[in-house]
């Protein structure tokens, strides 16, 4: 998609030539002065009059009237240089590419140097550009007939740079592109309806990903799941016509299988709530209940592309949560793979059950650091809203690394506390070691505390993306629907991970 060229060529014929505008320039300099000369100084006048805006995230289009090779100039406002953050630049690019897409351009050029600021060097600008392009122009076409899908798409982008580091810029473009692609893959998995994406389908997807990137793939079917005693995953699956899968992908980037990071994603392909059934309104959208699994698979795609020097085992317990004569029910007591018994008080608290076996199995595969990710509770939405992922941990130094990655990715997260008082509540059953639903008060925290019982002493971070995995409103970096949240955070976390001396 990207092509890097040295020196801005004003005679080249592009459908659009994109220029970044910082600090409302009074005069253009360098290559842009030449551009302004081609317009007899009219561009300077248009900036003065406000017809070309330097306000942050404003896009202004100017027809070139044949004065240069490109048909139109597209100016991207970047506001004040001192105030402009990397996240804002990425959003500005997002807005640009959305506009480019709705104008049905198939080809365009960007003058990268005009996006370089004191704080944002050329490599960062290149990363922001490509990541934003891939994210913002994402569309889920699903099962619409061809005639209902817009056909013209941007497929060629020329990046001009007068600077010497043009080759490195190319590498940065590729990294941003890869992060965008991995996120979009997760979005598509989450947007796919439950009848089109069963546990077996998710397993096939993972196996294909594994084949492409040479991961070790292990897909446990129902017999093997039974043999290993994964009673929690099996309980949730009992009401289903579709067999469960335990999906494992291993990526080894170090000589030895040590310092292993376990990424465990909730893979509920549809959540009816089971006998603790959801309401008519509450059940709609529950195809997205494999958002944690999608985030893990999206991150594994990026890891497969960029091959960091790390060891990762991805574990995805997958099934739907259905109702039938054979389904599990409230009051049932089940035995998890760890041996811990669980009293089921609410069949709609199924995520923590499948994750319990997922965590135990990740440890079985040598995981020494755990991150679980799940569309786990409505409670996290009550606590933190729709734009912030809830986090919990039993080991602050690990959480700090995940938090750092989230800040770099521009994905908000906030920590919820894990106090003894809540640990006690998940252990309050009279008939089993644990109970899966000790009441609605602080139930995002209680859900995390439950999962923590299976992490035990292994450093662990829990991410609840029930609020952030989907959005009802389009934003600069994507349409309404699945967001692909935490794909980039997880991938960056893995890439930058440093084992912690204990
Ligand atoms: N999958 C849901 C959580 C969810 C809610 C995801 C809204 C996305 C949007 C989860 O399995 C669930 O049902 N949680 C219950 C737990 C309760 C029964 C303790 C909830 O949050 O209400
Ligand atoms: Mn549920
Ligand atoms: Zn669920």
Short mmCIF file of C-alpha atoms and ligand atoms in Angstrom, two decimals:
data_model
loop_
_atom_site.label_atom_id
_atom_site.label_comp_id
_atom_site.label_asym_id
_atom_site.label_seq_id
_atom_site.Cartn_x
_atom_site.Cartn_y
_atom_site.Cartn_z
CA UNK A 1 0.00 0.00 0.00
CA UNK A 2 2.85 2.44 0.83
CA UNK A 3 5.61 3.73 -1.36
CA UNK A 4 8.29 6.07 -0.03
CA UNK A 5 9.89 8.65 -2.32
CA UNK A 6 12.65 11.11 -1.61
CA UNK A 7 11.83 14.76 -2.30
CA UNK A 8 8.40 16.17 -2.82
CA UNK A 9 7.58 16.08 -6.51
CA UNK A 10 5.05 18.79 -7.35
CA UNK A 11 4.69 17.67 -10.94
CA UNK A 12 3.55 14.13 -10.00
CA UNK A 13 -0.11 13.54 -10.72
CA UNK A 14 -1.89 12.42 -7.56
CA UNK A 15 -5.60 12.52 -6.87
CA UNK A 16 -4.74 14.26 -3.62
CA UNK A 17 -1.58 15.64 -2.03
CA UNK A 18 -1.74 15.82 1.78
CA UNK A 19 0.05 18.52 3.80
CA UNK A 20 0.16 18.90 7.58
CA UNK A 21 -0.29 22.42 8.96
CA UNK A 22 1.26 23.29 12.31
CA UNK A 23 0.90 26.58 14.19
CA UNK A 24 -1.04 28.42 11.47
CA UNK A 25 2.03 29.32 9.39
CA UNK A 26 2.42 32.94 8.32
CA UNK A 27 4.79 31.87 5.59
CA UNK A 28 5.53 28.48 4.07
CA UNK A 29 9.13 27.32 4.06
CA UNK A 30 11.25 24.71 2.28
CA UNK A 31 9.39 22.52 -0.21
CA UNK A 32 6.12 24.10 0.83
CA UNK A 33 7.41 27.55 -0.19
CA UNK A 34 7.91 26.13 -3.67
CA UNK A 35 4.39 24.79 -3.56
CA UNK A 36 3.04 28.19 -2.55
CA UNK A 37 5.04 29.79 -5.39
CA UNK A 38 3.21 27.55 -7.85
CA UNK A 39 0.06 29.18 -6.53
CA UNK A 40 1.56 32.70 -6.68
CA UNK A 41 1.38 32.98 -2.90
CA UNK A 42 -2.36 32.27 -2.85
CA UNK A 43 -1.99 29.41 -0.32
CA UNK A 44 -0.55 31.84 2.23
CA UNK A 45 -3.57 34.05 1.61
CA UNK A 46 -5.98 31.14 2.08
CA UNK A 47 -4.34 30.25 5.40
CA UNK A 48 -4.64 33.89 6.49
CA UNK A 49 -8.32 34.04 5.56
CA UNK A 50 -9.03 30.73 7.29
CA UNK A 51 -10.12 28.93 4.12
CA UNK A 52 -7.26 26.58 4.88
CA UNK A 53 -7.46 25.80 8.60
CA UNK A 54 -4.59 24.86 10.90
CA UNK A 55 -7.01 24.04 13.72
CA UNK A 56 -6.37 20.60 15.11
CA UNK A 57 -8.10 17.83 13.12
CA UNK A 58 -9.60 20.26 10.58
CA UNK A 59 -9.33 19.04 6.99
CA UNK A 60 -9.34 21.64 4.19
CA UNK A 61 -9.47 20.77 0.51
CA UNK A 62 -8.22 23.08 -2.23
CA UNK A 63 -8.48 22.39 -5.95
CA UNK A 64 -5.12 22.91 -7.65
CA UNK A 65 -6.67 24.30 -10.85
CA UNK A 66 -3.83 22.73 -12.82
CA UNK A 67 -1.11 24.68 -11.02
CA UNK A 68 0.61 21.48 -9.86
CA UNK A 69 0.40 17.83 -10.96
CA UNK A 70 -1.96 16.75 -8.17
CA UNK A 71 -5.64 17.43 -8.58
CA UNK A 72 -6.26 18.66 -5.05
CA UNK A 73 -4.36 19.68 -1.94
CA UNK A 74 -5.63 18.28 1.35
CA UNK A 75 -4.50 20.22 4.40
CA UNK A 76 -4.61 18.57 7.82
CA UNK A 77 -4.77 21.00 10.74
CA UNK A 78 -2.47 20.00 13.60
CA UNK A 79 -3.05 22.95 15.95
CA UNK A 80 -0.27 24.30 18.14
CA UNK A 81 3.01 22.45 17.95
CA UNK A 82 3.57 22.52 21.72
CA UNK A 83 0.12 21.07 22.45
CA UNK A 84 0.01 18.39 19.77
CA UNK A 85 0.26 14.84 21.13
CA UNK A 86 1.01 11.64 19.24
CA UNK A 87 -2.55 10.43 19.91
CA UNK A 88 -3.98 13.60 18.39
CA UNK A 89 -1.81 13.26 15.33
CA UNK A 90 -3.02 9.70 14.88
CA UNK A 91 -6.62 10.90 15.19
CA UNK A 92 -6.00 13.72 12.73
CA UNK A 93 -4.71 11.16 10.23
CA UNK A 94 -7.75 9.03 11.02
CA UNK A 95 -10.08 11.87 10.17
CA UNK A 96 -8.13 12.58 6.98
CA UNK A 97 -8.37 9.02 5.72
CA UNK A 98 -12.06 8.77 6.53
CA UNK A 99 -12.60 11.86 4.42
CA UNK A 100 -10.38 10.46 1.66
CA UNK A 101 -12.44 7.29 1.74
CA UNK A 102 -15.77 9.05 1.54
CA UNK A 103 -14.43 11.07 -1.40
CA UNK A 104 -13.60 7.71 -3.03
CA UNK A 105 -9.95 8.44 -3.79
CA UNK A 106 -8.07 5.35 -4.94
CA UNK A 107 -4.65 6.97 -4.75
CA UNK A 108 -3.04 9.83 -2.82
CA UNK A 109 0.28 11.22 -1.59
CA UNK A 110 1.39 12.56 1.79
CA UNK A 111 4.23 14.98 2.40
CA UNK A 112 5.47 13.35 5.60
CA UNK A 113 7.90 16.09 6.64
CA UNK A 114 5.03 18.52 7.14
CA UNK A 115 3.86 16.27 10.02
CA UNK A 116 7.14 16.29 11.95
CA UNK A 117 7.14 18.35 15.15
CA UNK A 118 9.47 18.95 18.08
CA UNK A 119 7.90 16.05 19.96
CA UNK A 120 6.90 13.78 17.08
CA UNK A 121 9.79 12.69 14.90
CA UNK A 122 9.49 11.37 11.40
CA UNK A 123 9.35 7.73 12.46
CA UNK A 124 6.51 8.37 14.90
CA UNK A 125 4.65 10.41 12.32
CA UNK A 126 5.01 7.54 9.84
CA UNK A 127 3.70 5.07 12.42
CA UNK A 128 0.74 7.34 13.23
CA UNK A 129 -0.04 7.75 9.55
CA UNK A 130 -0.10 4.08 8.57
CA UNK A 131 -1.82 2.85 11.72
CA UNK A 132 -4.51 5.53 11.36
CA UNK A 133 -5.00 4.77 7.68
CA UNK A 134 -5.61 1.08 8.31
CA UNK A 135 -7.79 1.65 11.39
CA UNK A 136 -9.94 4.50 10.14
CA UNK A 137 -10.78 3.02 6.75
CA UNK A 138 -11.82 -0.33 8.25
CA UNK A 139 -15.22 -1.54 7.14
CA UNK A 140 -17.07 -4.67 8.11
CA UNK A 141 -19.03 -5.80 5.09
CA UNK A 142 -20.33 -8.92 6.75
CA UNK A 143 -22.90 -10.70 4.67
CA UNK A 144 -24.21 -7.80 2.61
CA UNK A 145 -24.58 -8.45 -1.09
CA UNK A 146 -21.86 -6.97 -3.30
CA UNK A 147 -24.09 -4.24 -4.69
CA UNK A 148 -24.42 -2.74 -1.20
CA UNK A 149 -20.67 -2.35 -0.68
CA UNK A 150 -18.78 0.76 -1.86
CA UNK A 151 -16.27 -0.32 -4.47
CA UNK A 152 -13.64 2.39 -4.77
CA UNK A 153 -10.98 2.05 -2.11
CA UNK A 154 -7.67 3.76 -1.44
CA UNK A 155 -5.03 1.26 -2.50
CA UNK A 156 -1.91 3.33 -3.19
CA UNK A 157 -0.26 5.88 -0.99
CA UNK A 158 2.96 7.70 -1.88
CA UNK A 159 4.91 9.11 1.04
CA UNK A 160 7.29 11.97 0.22
CA UNK A 161 10.18 12.89 2.46
CA UNK A 162 13.12 15.22 1.89
CA UNK A 163 14.85 13.82 4.95
CA UNK A 164 17.66 11.30 4.89
CA UNK A 165 15.87 8.72 7.09
CA UNK A 166 13.35 7.83 4.41
CA UNK A 167 14.23 4.13 4.60
CA UNK A 168 13.61 3.99 8.32
CA UNK A 169 10.33 5.77 7.74
CA UNK A 170 9.38 2.86 5.52
CA UNK A 171 10.00 0.41 8.38
CA UNK A 172 7.87 2.57 10.67
CA UNK A 173 5.07 2.62 8.11
CA UNK A 174 5.15 -1.17 8.05
CA UNK A 175 4.97 -1.41 11.85
CA UNK A 176 1.97 0.96 12.02
CA UNK A 177 0.33 -0.95 9.20
CA UNK A 178 0.85 -4.25 11.05
CA UNK A 179 -0.66 -2.88 14.26
CA UNK A 180 -3.65 -1.59 12.32
CA UNK A 181 -4.13 -4.89 10.50
CA UNK A 182 -4.03 -6.97 13.69
CA UNK A 183 -6.61 -4.67 15.27
CA UNK A 184 -8.88 -4.94 12.23
CA UNK A 185 -8.67 -8.74 12.28
CA UNK A 186 -9.93 -8.67 15.87
CA UNK A 187 -12.70 -6.27 14.87
CA UNK A 188 -13.88 -8.63 12.15
CA UNK A 189 -13.91 -11.62 14.51
CA UNK A 190 -15.98 -9.65 17.03
CA UNK A 191 -18.38 -8.31 14.37
CA UNK A 192 -19.02 -11.80 13.02
CA UNK A 193 -22.36 -13.22 14.20
CA UNK A 194 -22.51 -16.22 16.52
CA UNK A 195 -23.99 -18.56 13.93
CA UNK A 196 -21.05 -17.83 11.63
CA UNK A 197 -18.37 -18.09 14.33
CA UNK A 198 -18.70 -21.11 16.60
CA UNK A 199 -15.96 -22.40 18.87
CA UNK A 200 -14.88 -24.71 16.02
CA UNK A 201 -14.73 -21.75 13.62
CA UNK A 202 -12.65 -19.77 16.10
CA UNK A 203 -10.34 -22.77 16.46
CA UNK A 204 -9.97 -23.03 12.67
CA UNK A 205 -9.16 -19.35 12.46
CA UNK A 206 -6.50 -19.74 15.15
CA UNK A 207 -5.05 -22.81 13.43
CA UNK A 208 -4.75 -20.90 10.15
CA UNK A 209 -3.07 -18.01 11.92
CA UNK A 210 -0.71 -20.49 13.56
CA UNK A 211 0.14 -22.12 10.22
CA UNK A 212 0.84 -18.73 8.64
CA UNK A 213 3.25 -17.65 11.38
CA UNK A 214 4.69 -21.01 12.34
CA UNK A 215 3.20 -21.06 15.82
CA UNK A 216 2.81 -24.35 17.61
CA UNK A 217 -0.94 -25.03 17.50
CA UNK A 218 -2.91 -27.18 19.91
CA UNK A 219 -6.68 -27.42 19.62
CA UNK A 220 -8.26 -29.57 22.31
CA UNK A 221 -11.58 -31.12 21.38
CA UNK A 222 -14.29 -32.19 23.79
CA UNK A 223 -12.77 -35.62 24.57
CA UNK A 224 -9.41 -34.12 25.45
CA UNK A 225 -11.04 -31.36 27.46
CA UNK A 226 -12.87 -34.05 29.44
CA UNK A 227 -9.70 -36.06 29.92
CA UNK A 228 -7.89 -33.04 31.31
CA UNK A 229 -10.76 -32.40 33.71
CA UNK A 230 -11.67 -28.92 32.52
CA UNK A 231 -15.00 -29.08 34.33
CA UNK A 232 -15.62 -25.32 34.27
CA UNK A 233 -15.39 -24.99 30.48
CA UNK A 234 -17.44 -28.18 30.11
CA UNK A 235 -20.17 -26.88 32.45
CA UNK A 236 -20.68 -23.75 30.37
CA UNK A 237 -20.76 -25.85 27.22
CA UNK A 238 -23.32 -28.35 28.55
CA UNK A 239 -26.34 -26.57 27.08
CA UNK A 240 -24.79 -26.20 23.65
CA UNK A 241 -25.18 -28.14 20.40
CA UNK A 242 -21.65 -27.00 19.47
CA UNK A 243 -18.63 -28.75 21.00
CA UNK A 244 -16.21 -26.64 23.09
CA UNK A 245 -12.59 -25.96 22.10
CA UNK A 246 -9.53 -25.11 24.11
CA UNK A 247 -7.30 -23.25 21.69
CA UNK A 248 -3.56 -22.87 22.28
CA UNK A 249 -0.97 -21.04 20.18
CA UNK A 250 2.68 -20.98 21.19
CA UNK A 251 5.20 -18.48 19.91
CA UNK A 252 8.82 -19.04 20.89
CA UNK A 253 11.09 -16.05 20.24
CA UNK A 254 13.80 -16.98 22.74
CA UNK A 255 16.26 -19.87 22.68
CA UNK A 256 14.68 -21.47 25.72
CA UNK A 257 11.05 -21.80 26.78
CA UNK A 258 11.33 -19.48 29.80
CA UNK A 259 9.89 -16.12 30.94
CA UNK A 260 6.71 -17.25 29.22
CA UNK A 261 3.85 -14.76 28.90
CA UNK A 262 0.38 -16.33 28.97
CA UNK A 263 -2.38 -14.42 27.16
CA UNK A 264 -5.77 -15.86 28.05
CA UNK A 265 -8.85 -14.62 26.15
CA UNK A 266 -12.52 -15.26 26.87
CA UNK A 267 -13.97 -16.96 23.79
CA UNK A 268 -17.73 -17.09 24.41
CA UNK A 269 -19.11 -17.03 20.87
CA UNK A 270 -22.60 -16.16 22.13
CA UNK A 271 -23.82 -15.52 25.66
CA UNK A 272 -27.52 -16.07 26.30
CA UNK A 273 -26.86 -16.06 30.04
CA UNK A 274 -27.96 -19.68 30.26
CA UNK A 275 -30.74 -20.43 32.79
CA UNK A 276 -29.93 -17.10 34.46
CA UNK A 277 -31.13 -15.82 31.12
CA UNK A 278 -30.49 -12.32 29.86
CA UNK A 279 -33.32 -9.91 29.01
CA UNK A 280 -34.63 -9.33 25.49
CA UNK A 281 -32.55 -6.17 25.26
CA UNK A 282 -29.55 -7.51 27.17
CA UNK A 283 -28.99 -10.50 24.92
CA UNK A 284 -28.58 -8.46 21.72
CA UNK A 285 -24.92 -7.91 20.95
CA UNK A 286 -23.71 -10.98 22.82
CA UNK A 287 -21.96 -12.23 19.68
CA UNK A 288 -19.19 -9.91 20.90
CA UNK A 289 -18.52 -12.03 24.00
CA UNK A 290 -15.38 -13.45 22.39
CA UNK A 291 -13.78 -9.98 22.35
CA UNK A 292 -11.02 -11.15 24.68
CA UNK A 293 -10.19 -14.07 22.39
CA UNK A 294 -10.18 -11.70 19.40
CA UNK A 295 -7.80 -9.31 21.17
CA UNK A 296 -5.40 -12.18 21.90
CA UNK A 297 -5.55 -13.43 18.30
CA UNK A 298 -5.07 -9.91 16.91
CA UNK A 299 -2.03 -9.46 19.13
CA UNK A 300 -0.68 -12.87 18.04
CA UNK A 301 -0.98 -11.75 14.42
CA UNK A 302 1.19 -8.71 15.17
CA UNK A 303 3.62 -10.89 17.13
CA UNK A 304 3.79 -13.30 14.18
CA UNK A 305 4.61 -10.42 11.84
CA UNK A 306 7.13 -8.58 14.02
CA UNK A 307 8.70 -11.61 15.75
CA UNK A 308 9.82 -10.07 19.06
CA UNK A 309 12.36 -11.90 21.23
CA UNK A 310 9.73 -13.17 23.67
CA UNK A 311 7.90 -16.36 24.53
CA UNK A 312 4.11 -16.32 24.44
CA UNK A 313 1.43 -18.91 24.97
CA UNK A 314 -2.05 -17.80 23.91
CA UNK A 315 -4.93 -19.74 25.45
CA UNK A 316 -8.57 -19.38 24.42
CA UNK A 317 -11.32 -21.40 26.09
CA UNK A 318 -14.25 -21.28 23.69
CA UNK A 319 -17.92 -22.25 23.65
CA UNK A 320 -21.28 -20.53 23.52
CA UNK A 321 -23.47 -20.26 26.64
CA UNK A 322 -26.83 -21.80 25.74
CA UNK A 323 -29.93 -23.32 27.29
CA UNK A 324 -31.20 -26.89 26.86
CA UNK A 325 -32.30 -29.84 28.97
CA UNK A 326 -28.63 -30.66 29.46
CA UNK A 327 -27.48 -27.16 30.37
CA UNK A 328 -25.77 -26.37 33.68
CA UNK A 329 -27.94 -24.55 36.17
CA UNK A 330 -27.82 -22.45 39.30
CA UNK A 331 -26.89 -24.47 42.41
CA UNK A 332 -24.76 -26.89 40.38
CA UNK A 333 -21.31 -27.61 41.77
CA UNK A 334 -18.55 -28.16 39.24
CA UNK A 335 -14.87 -29.09 39.46
CA UNK A 336 -12.36 -26.98 37.57
CA UNK A 337 -9.12 -28.30 36.07
CA UNK A 338 -7.23 -26.85 39.05
CA UNK A 339 -9.20 -29.11 41.38
CA UNK A 340 -11.01 -26.17 42.96
CA UNK A 341 -14.76 -26.74 43.16
CA UNK A 342 -17.20 -24.00 42.21
CA UNK A 343 -20.80 -23.43 43.20
CA UNK A 344 -22.69 -21.93 40.28
CA UNK A 345 -25.05 -19.25 41.55
CA UNK A 346 -25.46 -17.54 38.22
CA UNK A 347 -25.01 -19.21 34.82
CA UNK A 348 -24.56 -15.75 33.29
CA UNK A 349 -21.29 -15.41 35.18
CA UNK A 350 -19.81 -17.90 32.68
CA UNK A 351 -16.78 -15.94 31.54
CA UNK A 352 -14.91 -16.38 34.80
CA UNK A 353 -15.63 -20.12 34.63
CA UNK A 354 -14.08 -20.72 31.23
CA UNK A 355 -11.21 -18.37 32.12
CA UNK A 356 -10.53 -20.39 35.27
CA UNK A 357 -9.65 -23.42 33.15
CA UNK A 358 -7.90 -21.20 30.60
CA UNK A 359 -5.61 -19.75 33.27
CA UNK A 360 -4.84 -23.17 34.72
CA UNK A 361 -4.04 -24.51 31.27
CA UNK A 362 -1.78 -21.54 30.45
CA UNK A 363 0.21 -22.31 33.62
CA UNK A 364 0.31 -25.96 32.56
CA UNK A 365 2.03 -24.72 29.36
CA UNK A 366 4.65 -22.87 31.37
CA UNK A 367 3.17 -19.37 31.62
CA UNK A 368 5.04 -17.45 34.35
CA UNK A 369 3.22 -14.17 33.71
CA UNK A 370 -0.47 -14.03 32.95
CA UNK A 371 -2.73 -11.50 31.29
CA UNK A 372 -6.37 -12.47 30.92
CA UNK A 373 -8.73 -10.39 28.82
CA UNK A 374 -12.51 -10.66 28.68
CA UNK A 375 -15.84 -8.95 28.00
CA UNK A 376 -16.53 -9.97 31.56
CA UNK A 377 -18.99 -7.73 33.39
CA UNK A 378 -21.61 -5.05 32.99
CA UNK A 379 -20.20 -3.87 36.30
CA UNK A 380 -17.08 -2.48 34.68
CA UNK A 381 -19.31 -0.25 32.54
CA UNK A 382 -21.03 1.06 35.66
CA UNK A 383 -17.65 1.69 37.25
CA UNK A 384 -15.62 3.13 34.37
CA UNK A 385 -17.96 3.84 31.44
CA UNK A 386 -17.53 2.89 27.82
CA UNK A 387 -14.08 4.28 27.05
CA UNK A 388 -11.91 2.77 29.77
CA UNK A 389 -10.82 -0.83 30.19
CA UNK A 390 -10.88 -2.06 33.78
CA UNK A 391 -7.71 -3.67 35.10
CA UNK A 392 -6.82 -5.68 38.20
CA UNK A 393 -3.64 -7.34 39.33
CA UNK A 394 -1.96 -9.41 42.01
CA UNK A 395 1.46 -7.98 41.10
CA UNK A 396 1.98 -4.24 40.53
CA UNK A 397 5.28 -4.49 38.57
CA UNK A 398 3.52 -6.54 35.90
CA UNK A 399 0.55 -4.17 35.82
CA UNK A 400 2.93 -1.24 35.31
CA UNK A 401 4.26 -2.86 32.15
CA UNK A 402 0.75 -3.41 30.79
CA UNK A 403 -0.22 0.16 31.69
CA UNK A 404 2.86 1.57 29.91
CA UNK A 405 1.93 -0.37 26.78
CA UNK A 406 -1.66 0.90 26.94
CA UNK A 407 -0.47 4.50 27.13
CA UNK A 408 1.78 4.01 24.15
CA UNK A 409 -1.10 2.45 22.23
CA UNK A 410 -3.48 5.26 23.22
CA UNK A 411 -5.91 2.83 24.88
CA UNK A 412 -7.27 3.95 28.26
CA UNK A 413 -7.22 1.64 31.26
CA UNK A 414 -7.79 2.13 34.98
CA UNK A 415 -7.04 -0.14 37.87
CA UNK A 416 -9.71 -1.51 40.22
CA UNK A 417 -8.60 -2.68 43.66
CA UNK A 418 -8.26 -6.29 44.75
CA UNK A 419 -8.71 -6.24 48.52
CA UNK A 420 -8.97 -9.18 50.88
CA UNK A 421 -12.63 -8.25 51.55
CA UNK A 422 -13.55 -9.16 47.96
CA UNK A 423 -11.35 -12.26 47.89
CA UNK A 424 -13.35 -13.45 50.89
CA UNK A 425 -16.63 -13.01 49.02
CA UNK A 426 -15.70 -15.42 46.22
CA UNK A 427 -14.78 -17.98 48.88
CA UNK A 428 -18.07 -17.71 50.76
CA UNK A 429 -19.79 -20.85 49.42
CA UNK A 430 -21.08 -23.45 51.91
CA UNK A 431 -20.81 -26.32 49.43
CA UNK A 432 -17.74 -25.57 47.28
CA UNK A 433 -14.35 -23.82 47.41
CA UNK A 434 -15.61 -20.86 45.43
CA UNK A 435 -18.87 -19.38 44.22
CA UNK A 436 -19.16 -17.64 40.88
CA UNK A 437 -21.51 -14.83 41.85
CA UNK A 438 -21.53 -13.46 45.39
CA UNK A 439 -23.85 -10.54 44.60
CA UNK A 440 -24.04 -7.45 42.43
CA UNK A 441 -22.05 -5.06 44.66
CA UNK A 442 -18.76 -4.27 42.93
CA UNK A 443 -19.24 -7.25 40.68
CA UNK A 444 -16.50 -6.24 38.21
CA UNK A 445 -14.07 -6.56 41.11
CA UNK A 446 -15.55 -9.81 42.36
CA UNK A 447 -15.24 -11.32 38.87
CA UNK A 448 -11.57 -10.36 38.79
CA UNK A 449 -11.05 -11.71 42.30
CA UNK A 450 -12.54 -15.03 41.18
CA UNK A 451 -10.11 -15.34 38.27
CA UNK A 452 -7.25 -14.35 40.58
CA UNK A 453 -7.94 -17.50 42.63
CA UNK A 454 -6.74 -19.51 39.62
CA UNK A 455 -3.71 -17.32 38.88
CA UNK A 456 -2.68 -18.01 42.50
CA UNK A 457 0.93 -16.82 42.99
CA UNK A 458 1.70 -16.30 39.33
CA UNK A 459 1.97 -12.58 38.47
CA UNK A 460 -1.27 -11.74 36.73
CA UNK A 461 -3.18 -8.85 35.19
CA UNK A 462 -6.87 -9.00 34.41
CA UNK A 463 -8.46 -6.77 31.75
CA UNK A 464 -12.25 -6.32 31.58
CA UNK A 465 -13.21 -4.96 28.15
CA UNK A 466 -17.00 -5.32 28.42
CA UNK A 467 -17.35 -1.56 27.92
CA UNK A 468 -14.58 -0.97 25.42
CA UNK A 469 -14.74 -3.90 23.00
CA UNK A 470 -17.56 -2.31 21.03
CA UNK A 471 -18.84 1.19 20.39
CA UNK A 472 -22.20 2.47 19.19
CA UNK A 473 -20.59 5.58 17.68
CA UNK A 474 -18.00 5.90 14.94
CA UNK A 475 -14.81 7.74 15.90
CA UNK A 476 -11.76 9.06 14.04
CA UNK A 477 -10.08 5.68 14.10
CA UNK A 478 -12.95 3.45 13.14
CA UNK A 479 -16.64 2.84 12.56
CA UNK A 480 -19.31 1.83 15.06
CA UNK A 481 -19.14 -1.84 16.10
CA UNK A 482 -16.11 -3.75 17.31
CA UNK A 483 -13.11 -1.62 18.31
CA UNK A 484 -10.35 -4.23 18.46
CA UNK A 485 -9.49 -2.75 21.84
CA UNK A 486 -6.30 -3.97 23.56
CA UNK A 487 -4.86 -5.69 20.48
CA UNK A 488 -2.20 -3.02 20.22
CA UNK A 489 -1.71 -2.81 23.98
CA UNK A 490 -1.14 -6.57 24.25
CA UNK A 491 1.22 -6.63 21.27
CA UNK A 492 3.24 -3.68 22.62
CA UNK A 493 3.28 -5.22 26.08
CA UNK A 494 4.73 -8.43 24.66
CA UNK A 495 7.23 -6.57 22.49
CA UNK A 496 8.53 -4.43 25.36
CA UNK A 497 8.19 -7.06 28.11
CA UNK A 498 10.98 -7.36 30.66
CA UNK A 499 10.99 -10.36 32.98
CA UNK A 500 10.69 -9.23 36.59
CA UNK A 501 13.18 -10.34 39.24
CA UNK A 502 11.11 -11.78 42.05
N1 LIG B 1 -20.78 -11.22 28.72
C1 LIG B 1 -21.32 -10.67 29.89
C2 LIG B 1 -20.79 -9.27 30.21
C3 LIG B 1 -21.10 -8.18 29.23
C4 LIG B 1 -22.12 -7.28 29.51
C5 LIG B 1 -20.36 -7.98 28.09
C6 LIG B 1 -22.40 -6.27 28.65
C7 LIG B 1 -20.63 -6.95 27.22
C8 LIG B 1 -21.65 -6.08 27.51
C9 LIG B 1 -21.01 -11.55 31.09
O1 LIG B 1 -20.90 -12.91 30.82
C10 LIG B 1 -22.14 -11.39 32.06
O2 LIG B 1 -23.21 -11.76 31.73
N2 LIG B 1 -21.85 -10.79 33.22
C11 LIG B 1 -22.82 -10.58 34.23
C12 LIG B 1 -22.25 -11.11 35.51
C13 LIG B 1 -23.24 -11.17 36.62
C14 LIG B 1 -24.26 -12.23 36.34
C15 LIG B 1 -22.53 -11.46 37.91
C16 LIG B 1 -23.08 -9.09 34.32
O3 LIG B 1 -22.13 -8.31 34.20
O4 LIG B 1 -24.22 -8.71 34.50
MN1 LIG B 2 -22.75 -13.92 30.91
ZN1 LIG B 3 -20.37 -13.43 28.93
#
